[in-house]
Amino acid sequence: AADDRKFSVLIAGGGSTYTPGIVLTLLNGLDKFPLRKLKFYDNDGERQKKIADAARILVKERAPEIEFEATTNPAEAFTDVDFVMAQIRVGKYAMRSLDEKIPLKHGVVGQETTGPGGIAYGLRSIPGVIELVDYMEKYSPNAWMLNYSNPAAIVAEATRRLRPNSKIINICDMPIGIMDRMAQIVGLKDRNDLVFRYYGLNHFGWWTDVRDKTGKDLMPQLKKHVAKHGYLVDDDYEEGIEPSWEETFKMAADVYALDPTTLPNTYLKYYMYPTQVVKHSDPNYTRTDEVEDHRQKLVFGECARIVENGTAKDTGFKPDDHSTYIVDLCTAIAYDTKQRMLAIIPNEGAISNIDPTAMVEVPCLFGANGAERLAMGKAATYQTGMITEQNSVEKLAVDALLEHSYTKLWQAFSLCKIVPDAGIAKDILDDMIVANKDYWPELN
Ligand code: NAD
Ligand code: LMR
């Protein structure tokens, strides 16, 4: 019999700035991934409504047969769902801003997923993501969750320990965006034209091999470009790019220089050049301010415009790497395609000389059973040292939350490569405890 299934998708964190892109990608791809229902869930109904009112118009104009609903009620949201796309930000931009500004005040990199800021966010994010998993298992036990919520490495370590049998797959769009850039550099259409080997932790990994589908080795051409321009591409010069991303893509050249046998993930810049990053940071205007002034304004402004005009026919919302990746993953699971894509999963031998319990980012085959990891072999000495240290930081952060341990959290902060010593780690930690008092358990 013909496969006439249609799927029900829930976006958890409906008020996210990334939601409209996902809605557009879903609506453009109904021939490959048909929908019967699209729902939004958020615990901030007012924020979500601004996106949902525009999305409702989009759905009505392009696919009126799809049932659309936005709710703050978990039972309504999670009942009768096949896929949950999770992208929540516990504490929202107000807390992200502190994750960035508190470390910077102490002369340390302040970043959403890196160092003390990332750990602080992790301790807020874990209970929020676990709550989503539990809602899914209660109301739609057969559903899959694809989770973008950051800091993905720490959240993934927590889901491995707390919900080892749950159908949650933690994912990241950073290497995906870089691979779209690689494709552009070598003149291919998109990332799906590349066959790659990659290993590491989330926001902390390396490509060891990139080829086209005929088997041609693309590494020499890519290395030549990255050595000179980092991952900046022609489109950046033509269409413009936010200043912080321009800097990040450019700095890939310096990160690459440290290991010319591989190609690096961009966020390694924070670990290898923290002094330079801090020097280029403005403690009074961080990435959060930039997101609020650019992406958030654009997205919410466009939603308001759609609602005011009562039509989305002329909308500028476009599919992007973030939205196409999560829809590709759902499609691969739904139709058991075994497409090769990255996920953050328990190592279990994928990197042979790294702790089997580490949550690593490696290529996997995606199908009806979720993600099947591919063996990437042995990490080189440099990468082994980096990964082992960083993974211990991530494990200690989860230990600290579960055990309510001040000492473990202090260890996590001080073991971070970007924190110069335990004294500074303690000063940052003590400020972070005050700032996160509404979110963290009491530590002792
Ligand atoms: P955002 O603040 O615009 O949206 C997040 C939404 O989550 C908000 O509407 C907020 O109200 C909601 N929320 C917060 N806590 C919640 C909870 N406990 N339950 C339900 N909803 C909750 O954030 P954004 O910048 O669009 O990013 C969303 C998330 O996706 C963040 O965690 C971000 O770090 C992550 N992200 C990940 C990647 C990746 O590749 N891994 C890329 C981009 C963004
Ligand atoms: C975000 O988009 O907020 C982050 O996940 C990455 C960035 O752009 O800083």
Short mmCIF file of C-alpha atoms and ligand atoms in Angstrom, two decimals, residues 11-20 41-48 51 72 78 86-94 96 112-113 121 124-125 127-129 131-132 135 147-153 155 170-176 202-203 245 267 291 295-296 299-300 321-322 325 344 361 439, ligand 1:
data_model
loop_
_atom_site.label_atom_id
_atom_site.label_comp_id
_atom_site.label_asym_id
_atom_site.label_seq_id
_atom_site.Cartn_x
_atom_site.Cartn_y
_atom_site.Cartn_z
CA ILE A 11 7.71 23.23 18.02
CA ALA A 12 8.58 23.63 21.71
CA GLY A 13 9.86 27.12 22.23
CA GLY A 14 7.30 28.42 19.73
CA GLY A 15 8.37 31.95 20.63
CA SER A 16 11.91 31.32 19.39
CA THR A 17 13.38 33.60 16.75
CA TYR A 18 14.08 30.43 14.73
CA THR A 19 10.43 29.32 14.58
CA PRO A 20 9.33 31.21 11.42
CA TYR A 41 4.29 25.28 22.74
CA ASP A 42 5.98 27.88 24.94
CA ASN A 43 5.75 28.83 28.61
CA ASP A 44 5.60 32.51 27.60
CA GLY A 45 2.25 32.81 25.85
CA GLU A 46 2.63 36.48 25.08
CA ARG A 47 5.97 36.05 23.29
CA GLN A 48 4.77 32.97 21.43
CA ILE A 51 5.10 34.46 16.17
CA THR A 72 0.94 27.07 26.74
CA PHE A 78 2.19 17.17 23.53
CA ALA A 86 12.79 21.68 20.86
CA GLN A 87 14.44 25.08 20.98
CA ILE A 88 13.87 26.68 24.35
CA ARG A 89 16.00 29.28 26.09
CA VAL A 90 15.44 29.01 29.85
CA GLY A 91 15.90 32.49 31.34
CA LYS A 92 15.60 34.06 27.89
CA TYR A 93 17.88 36.85 26.64
CA ALA A 94 17.94 38.58 30.03
CA ARG A 96 21.94 35.08 28.37
CA GLU A 112 26.25 31.41 25.45
CA THR A 113 27.72 27.89 25.36
CA TYR A 121 23.09 28.30 31.02
CA ARG A 124 19.15 26.47 33.80
CA SER A 125 18.49 24.56 30.59
CA PRO A 127 15.47 20.98 33.98
CA GLY A 128 13.59 22.74 31.16
CA VAL A 129 14.60 20.19 28.54
CA GLU A 131 10.47 18.64 31.48
CA LEU A 132 9.83 18.63 27.71
CA TYR A 135 5.72 15.73 28.65
CA ASN A 147 16.66 19.10 20.48
CA TYR A 148 18.46 22.30 19.52
CA SER A 149 18.25 23.86 23.01
CA ASN A 150 21.68 24.95 24.16
CA PRO A 151 24.19 24.43 25.64
CA ALA A 152 23.80 21.22 23.64
CA ALA A 153 26.89 19.45 25.03
CA VAL A 155 22.16 19.23 27.97
CA ASN A 170 20.54 16.41 20.57
CA ILE A 171 21.64 18.35 17.51
CA CYS A 172 23.49 21.49 16.47
CA ASP A 173 23.37 23.68 13.37
CA MET A 174 26.92 25.05 13.68
CA PRO A 175 28.77 22.39 11.63
CA ILE A 176 25.81 22.36 9.24
CA ASN A 202 29.52 19.90 20.47
CA HIS A 203 30.92 23.27 19.36
CA TRP A 245 29.88 36.32 12.94
CA TYR A 267 33.73 27.97 18.22
CA VAL A 291 20.73 39.44 18.66
CA ARG A 295 17.68 38.99 14.58
CA GLN A 296 14.99 39.45 17.23
CA VAL A 299 11.86 38.36 13.15
CA PHE A 300 9.31 39.98 15.44
CA ASP A 321 20.57 25.88 7.49
CA HIS A 322 19.01 25.71 10.98
CA TYR A 325 18.61 20.56 9.00
CA ILE A 344 25.49 14.47 19.64
CA GLU A 361 29.42 14.78 17.87
CA TYR A 439 16.92 28.94 38.44
P1 NAD B 1 14.50 32.72 22.02
O1 NAD B 1 14.72 33.29 23.36
O2 NAD B 1 14.19 33.62 20.88
O3 NAD B 1 13.33 31.64 22.11
C1 NAD B 1 13.28 30.67 23.10
C2 NAD B 1 11.84 30.47 23.55
O4 NAD B 1 11.84 29.46 24.57
C3 NAD B 1 11.20 31.71 24.17
O5 NAD B 1 10.02 32.02 23.50
C4 NAD B 1 10.94 31.29 25.62
O6 NAD B 1 9.77 31.84 26.16
C5 NAD B 1 10.84 29.78 25.49
N1 NAD B 1 11.08 29.06 26.74
C6 NAD B 1 12.01 29.31 27.68
N2 NAD B 1 11.95 28.39 28.67
C7 NAD B 1 10.95 27.53 28.33
C8 NAD B 1 10.41 26.38 28.95
N3 NAD B 1 10.91 25.90 30.10
N4 NAD B 1 9.38 25.74 28.33
C9 NAD B 1 8.91 26.21 27.17
N5 NAD B 1 9.37 27.29 26.54
C10 NAD B 1 10.40 27.95 27.11
O7 NAD B 1 15.78 31.86 21.72
P2 NAD B 1 16.54 31.58 20.34
O8 NAD B 1 17.69 32.50 20.26
O9 NAD B 1 15.61 31.51 19.22
O10 NAD B 1 17.12 30.15 20.63
C11 NAD B 1 16.33 29.06 21.07
C12 NAD B 1 17.20 27.93 21.55
O11 NAD B 1 17.85 27.32 20.46
C13 NAD B 1 18.33 28.37 22.48
O12 NAD B 1 18.57 27.37 23.43
C14 NAD B 1 19.50 28.49 21.55
O13 NAD B 1 20.72 28.42 22.22
C15 NAD B 1 19.24 27.32 20.69
N6 NAD B 1 19.94 27.34 19.41
C16 NAD B 1 20.66 26.25 19.16
C17 NAD B 1 21.35 26.15 18.01
C18 NAD B 1 22.10 24.91 17.78
O14 NAD B 1 22.57 24.67 16.72
N7 NAD B 1 22.28 24.02 18.76
C19 NAD B 1 21.31 27.19 17.09
C20 NAD B 1 20.55 28.31 17.38
C21 NAD B 1 19.84 28.36 18.54
#
